[in-house]
């Protein structure tokens, strides 16, 4: 997966991605390219060792919550 920031699709679109975790979406196919550590068909899941921050919707290291008393 590329680490460069790519343009995110404009609306209306065939993309149904979780925008907090999406790097790019191919408007013609609707395929979401996730920003690591986001995973899943729509980039709404977090990779192992990460949890979703309820404030931002972004995946953060699981120990970050513990470090912040959560």
mmCIF file with all atom_site columns, N, CA, C and O in Angstrom, residues 20-39:
data_model
loop_
_atom_site.group_PDB
_atom_site.id
_atom_site.type_symbol
_atom_site.label_atom_id
_atom_site.label_alt_id
_atom_site.label_comp_id
_atom_site.label_asym_id
_atom_site.label_entity_id
_atom_site.label_seq_id
_atom_site.pdbx_PDB_ins_code
_atom_site.Cartn_x
_atom_site.Cartn_y
_atom_site.Cartn_z
_atom_site.occupancy
_atom_site.B_iso_or_equiv
_atom_site.pdbx_formal_charge
_atom_site.auth_seq_id
_atom_site.auth_comp_id
_atom_site.auth_asym_id
_atom_site.auth_atom_id
_atom_site.pdbx_PDB_model_num
ATOM 1  N N  . UNK A 1 20 ? -12.443 8.582  7.647   1.00 0.00 ? 20 UNK A N  1
ATOM 2  C CA . UNK A 1 20 ? -11.366 8.742  8.631   1.00 0.00 ? 20 UNK A CA 1
ATOM 3  C C  . UNK A 1 20 ? -10.218 7.783  8.343   1.00 0.00 ? 20 UNK A C  1
ATOM 4  O O  . UNK A 1 20 ? -9.072  8.085  8.633   1.00 0.00 ? 20 UNK A O  1
ATOM 5  N N  . UNK A 1 21 ? -10.524 6.627  7.745   1.00 0.00 ? 21 UNK A N  1
ATOM 6  C CA . UNK A 1 21 ? -9.496  5.626  7.497   1.00 0.00 ? 21 UNK A CA 1
ATOM 7  C C  . UNK A 1 21 ? -9.136  5.429  6.038   1.00 0.00 ? 21 UNK A C  1
ATOM 8  O O  . UNK A 1 21 ? -8.372  4.540  5.703   1.00 0.00 ? 21 UNK A O  1
ATOM 9  N N  . UNK A 1 22 ? -9.673  6.263  5.154   1.00 0.00 ? 22 UNK A N  1
ATOM 10 C CA . UNK A 1 22 ? -9.468  6.065  3.724   1.00 0.00 ? 22 UNK A CA 1
ATOM 11 C C  . UNK A 1 22 ? -8.404  6.992  3.165   1.00 0.00 ? 22 UNK A C  1
ATOM 12 O O  . UNK A 1 22 ? -8.431  8.199  3.385   1.00 0.00 ? 22 UNK A O  1
ATOM 13 N N  . UNK A 1 23 ? -7.485  6.393  2.435   1.00 0.00 ? 23 UNK A N  1
ATOM 14 C CA . UNK A 1 23 ? -6.442  7.148  1.739   1.00 0.00 ? 23 UNK A CA 1
ATOM 15 C C  . UNK A 1 23 ? -6.938  7.559  0.362   1.00 0.00 ? 23 UNK A C  1
ATOM 16 O O  . UNK A 1 23 ? -6.713  8.660  -0.092  1.00 0.00 ? 23 UNK A O  1
ATOM 17 N N  . UNK A 1 24 ? -7.638  6.640  -0.301  1.00 0.00 ? 24 UNK A N  1
ATOM 18 C CA . UNK A 1 24 ? -8.084  6.888  -1.666  1.00 0.00 ? 24 UNK A CA 1
ATOM 19 C C  . UNK A 1 24 ? -9.238  5.948  -1.990  1.00 0.00 ? 24 UNK A C  1
ATOM 20 O O  . UNK A 1 24 ? -9.306  4.846  -1.455  1.00 0.00 ? 24 UNK A O  1
ATOM 21 N N  . UNK A 1 25 ? -10.124 6.383  -2.851  1.00 0.00 ? 25 UNK A N  1
ATOM 22 C CA . UNK A 1 25 ? -11.198 5.524  -3.332  1.00 0.00 ? 25 UNK A CA 1
ATOM 23 C C  . UNK A 1 25 ? -11.268 5.650  -4.842  1.00 0.00 ? 25 UNK A C  1
ATOM 24 O O  . UNK A 1 25 ? -11.251 6.750  -5.386  1.00 0.00 ? 25 UNK A O  1
ATOM 25 N N  . UNK A 1 26 ? -11.352 4.499  -5.512  1.00 0.00 ? 26 UNK A N  1
ATOM 26 C CA . UNK A 1 26 ? -11.519 4.482  -6.963  1.00 0.00 ? 26 UNK A CA 1
ATOM 27 C C  . UNK A 1 26 ? -12.999 4.699  -7.246  1.00 0.00 ? 26 UNK A C  1
ATOM 28 O O  . UNK A 1 26 ? -13.826 3.832  -6.973  1.00 0.00 ? 26 UNK A O  1
ATOM 29 N N  . UNK A 1 27 ? -13.357 5.878  -7.742  1.00 0.00 ? 27 UNK A N  1
ATOM 30 C CA . UNK A 1 27 ? -14.758 6.217  -7.947  1.00 0.00 ? 27 UNK A CA 1
ATOM 31 C C  . UNK A 1 27 ? -15.471 5.264  -8.894  1.00 0.00 ? 27 UNK A C  1
ATOM 32 O O  . UNK A 1 27 ? -16.654 5.002  -8.726  1.00 0.00 ? 27 UNK A O  1
ATOM 33 N N  . UNK A 1 28 ? -14.760 4.736  -9.879  1.00 0.00 ? 28 UNK A N  1
ATOM 34 C CA . UNK A 1 28 ? -15.414 3.854  -10.847 1.00 0.00 ? 28 UNK A CA 1
ATOM 35 C C  . UNK A 1 28 ? -15.728 2.472  -10.280 1.00 0.00 ? 28 UNK A C  1
ATOM 36 O O  . UNK A 1 28 ? -16.713 1.854  -10.657 1.00 0.00 ? 28 UNK A O  1
ATOM 37 N N  . UNK A 1 29 ? -14.923 1.997  -9.320  1.00 0.00 ? 29 UNK A N  1
ATOM 38 C CA . UNK A 1 29 ? -15.136 0.667  -8.753  1.00 0.00 ? 29 UNK A CA 1
ATOM 39 C C  . UNK A 1 29 ? -15.653 0.713  -7.323  1.00 0.00 ? 29 UNK A C  1
ATOM 40 O O  . UNK A 1 29 ? -16.191 -0.272 -6.827  1.00 0.00 ? 29 UNK A O  1
ATOM 41 N N  . UNK A 1 30 ? -15.470 1.834  -6.634  1.00 0.00 ? 30 UNK A N  1
ATOM 42 C CA . UNK A 1 30 ? -15.880 1.957  -5.244  1.00 0.00 ? 30 UNK A CA 1
ATOM 43 C C  . UNK A 1 30 ? -14.926 1.288  -4.272  1.00 0.00 ? 30 UNK A C  1
ATOM 44 O O  . UNK A 1 30 ? -15.227 1.154  -3.093  1.00 0.00 ? 30 UNK A O  1
ATOM 45 N N  . UNK A 1 31 ? -13.754 0.862  -4.746  1.00 0.00 ? 31 UNK A N  1
ATOM 46 C CA . UNK A 1 31 ? -12.786 0.187  -3.885  1.00 0.00 ? 31 UNK A CA 1
ATOM 47 C C  . UNK A 1 31 ? -12.035 1.218  -3.046  1.00 0.00 ? 31 UNK A C  1
ATOM 48 O O  . UNK A 1 31 ? -11.488 2.184  -3.563  1.00 0.00 ? 31 UNK A O  1
ATOM 49 N N  . UNK A 1 32 ? -12.027 0.981  -1.726  1.00 0.00 ? 32 UNK A N  1
ATOM 50 C CA . UNK A 1 32 ? -11.371 1.884  -0.785  1.00 0.00 ? 32 UNK A CA 1
ATOM 51 C C  . UNK A 1 32 ? -9.933  1.433  -0.545  1.00 0.00 ? 32 UNK A C  1
ATOM 52 O O  . UNK A 1 32 ? -9.686  0.259  -0.334  1.00 0.00 ? 32 UNK A O  1
ATOM 53 N N  . UNK A 1 33 ? -9.001  2.370  -0.561  1.00 0.00 ? 33 UNK A N  1
ATOM 54 C CA . UNK A 1 33 ? -7.623  2.100  -0.175  1.00 0.00 ? 33 UNK A CA 1
ATOM 55 C C  . UNK A 1 33 ? -7.439  2.717  1.207   1.00 0.00 ? 33 UNK A C  1
ATOM 56 O O  . UNK A 1 33 ? -7.619  3.923  1.382   1.00 0.00 ? 33 UNK A O  1
ATOM 57 N N  . UNK A 1 34 ? -7.130  1.875  2.173   1.00 0.00 ? 34 UNK A N  1
ATOM 58 C CA . UNK A 1 34 ? -7.081  2.307  3.570   1.00 0.00 ? 34 UNK A CA 1
ATOM 59 C C  . UNK A 1 34 ? -5.740  2.919  3.954   1.00 0.00 ? 34 UNK A C  1
ATOM 60 O O  . UNK A 1 34 ? -4.696  2.537  3.447   1.00 0.00 ? 34 UNK A O  1
ATOM 61 N N  . UNK A 1 35 ? -5.803  3.874  4.905   1.00 0.00 ? 35 UNK A N  1
ATOM 62 C CA . UNK A 1 35 ? -4.611  4.382  5.578   1.00 0.00 ? 35 UNK A CA 1
ATOM 63 C C  . UNK A 1 35 ? -4.312  3.384  6.689   1.00 0.00 ? 35 UNK A C  1
ATOM 64 O O  . UNK A 1 35 ? -5.196  3.067  7.484   1.00 0.00 ? 35 UNK A O  1
ATOM 65 N N  . UNK A 1 36 ? -3.062  2.911  6.768   1.00 0.00 ? 36 UNK A N  1
ATOM 66 C CA . UNK A 1 36 ? -2.718  2.000  7.846   1.00 0.00 ? 36 UNK A CA 1
ATOM 67 C C  . UNK A 1 36 ? -2.765  2.759  9.155   1.00 0.00 ? 36 UNK A C  1
ATOM 68 O O  . UNK A 1 36 ? -2.365  3.928  9.182   1.00 0.00 ? 36 UNK A O  1
ATOM 69 N N  . UNK A 1 37 ? -3.307  2.223  10.205  1.00 0.00 ? 37 UNK A N  1
ATOM 70 C CA . UNK A 1 37 ? -3.684  0.847  10.473  1.00 0.00 ? 37 UNK A CA 1
ATOM 71 C C  . UNK A 1 37 ? -5.166  0.534  10.243  1.00 0.00 ? 37 UNK A C  1
ATOM 72 O O  . UNK A 1 37 ? -5.686  -0.428 10.779  1.00 0.00 ? 37 UNK A O  1
ATOM 73 N N  . UNK A 1 38 ? -5.857  1.330  9.436   1.00 0.00 ? 38 UNK A N  1
ATOM 74 C CA . UNK A 1 38 ? -7.248  1.030  9.095   1.00 0.00 ? 38 UNK A CA 1
ATOM 75 C C  . UNK A 1 38 ? -7.272  -0.122 8.102   1.00 0.00 ? 38 UNK A C  1
ATOM 76 O O  . UNK A 1 38 ? -6.422  -0.205 7.216   1.00 0.00 ? 38 UNK A O  1
ATOM 77 N N  . UNK A 1 39 ? -8.250  -0.996 8.252   1.00 0.00 ? 39 UNK A N  1
ATOM 78 C CA . UNK A 1 39 ? -8.382  -2.150 7.366   1.00 0.00 ? 39 UNK A CA 1
ATOM 79 C C  . UNK A 1 39 ? -9.864  -2.383 7.065   1.00 0.00 ? 39 UNK A C  1
ATOM 80 O O  . UNK A 1 39 ? -10.728 -1.713 7.629   1.00 0.00 ? 39 UNK A O  1
#
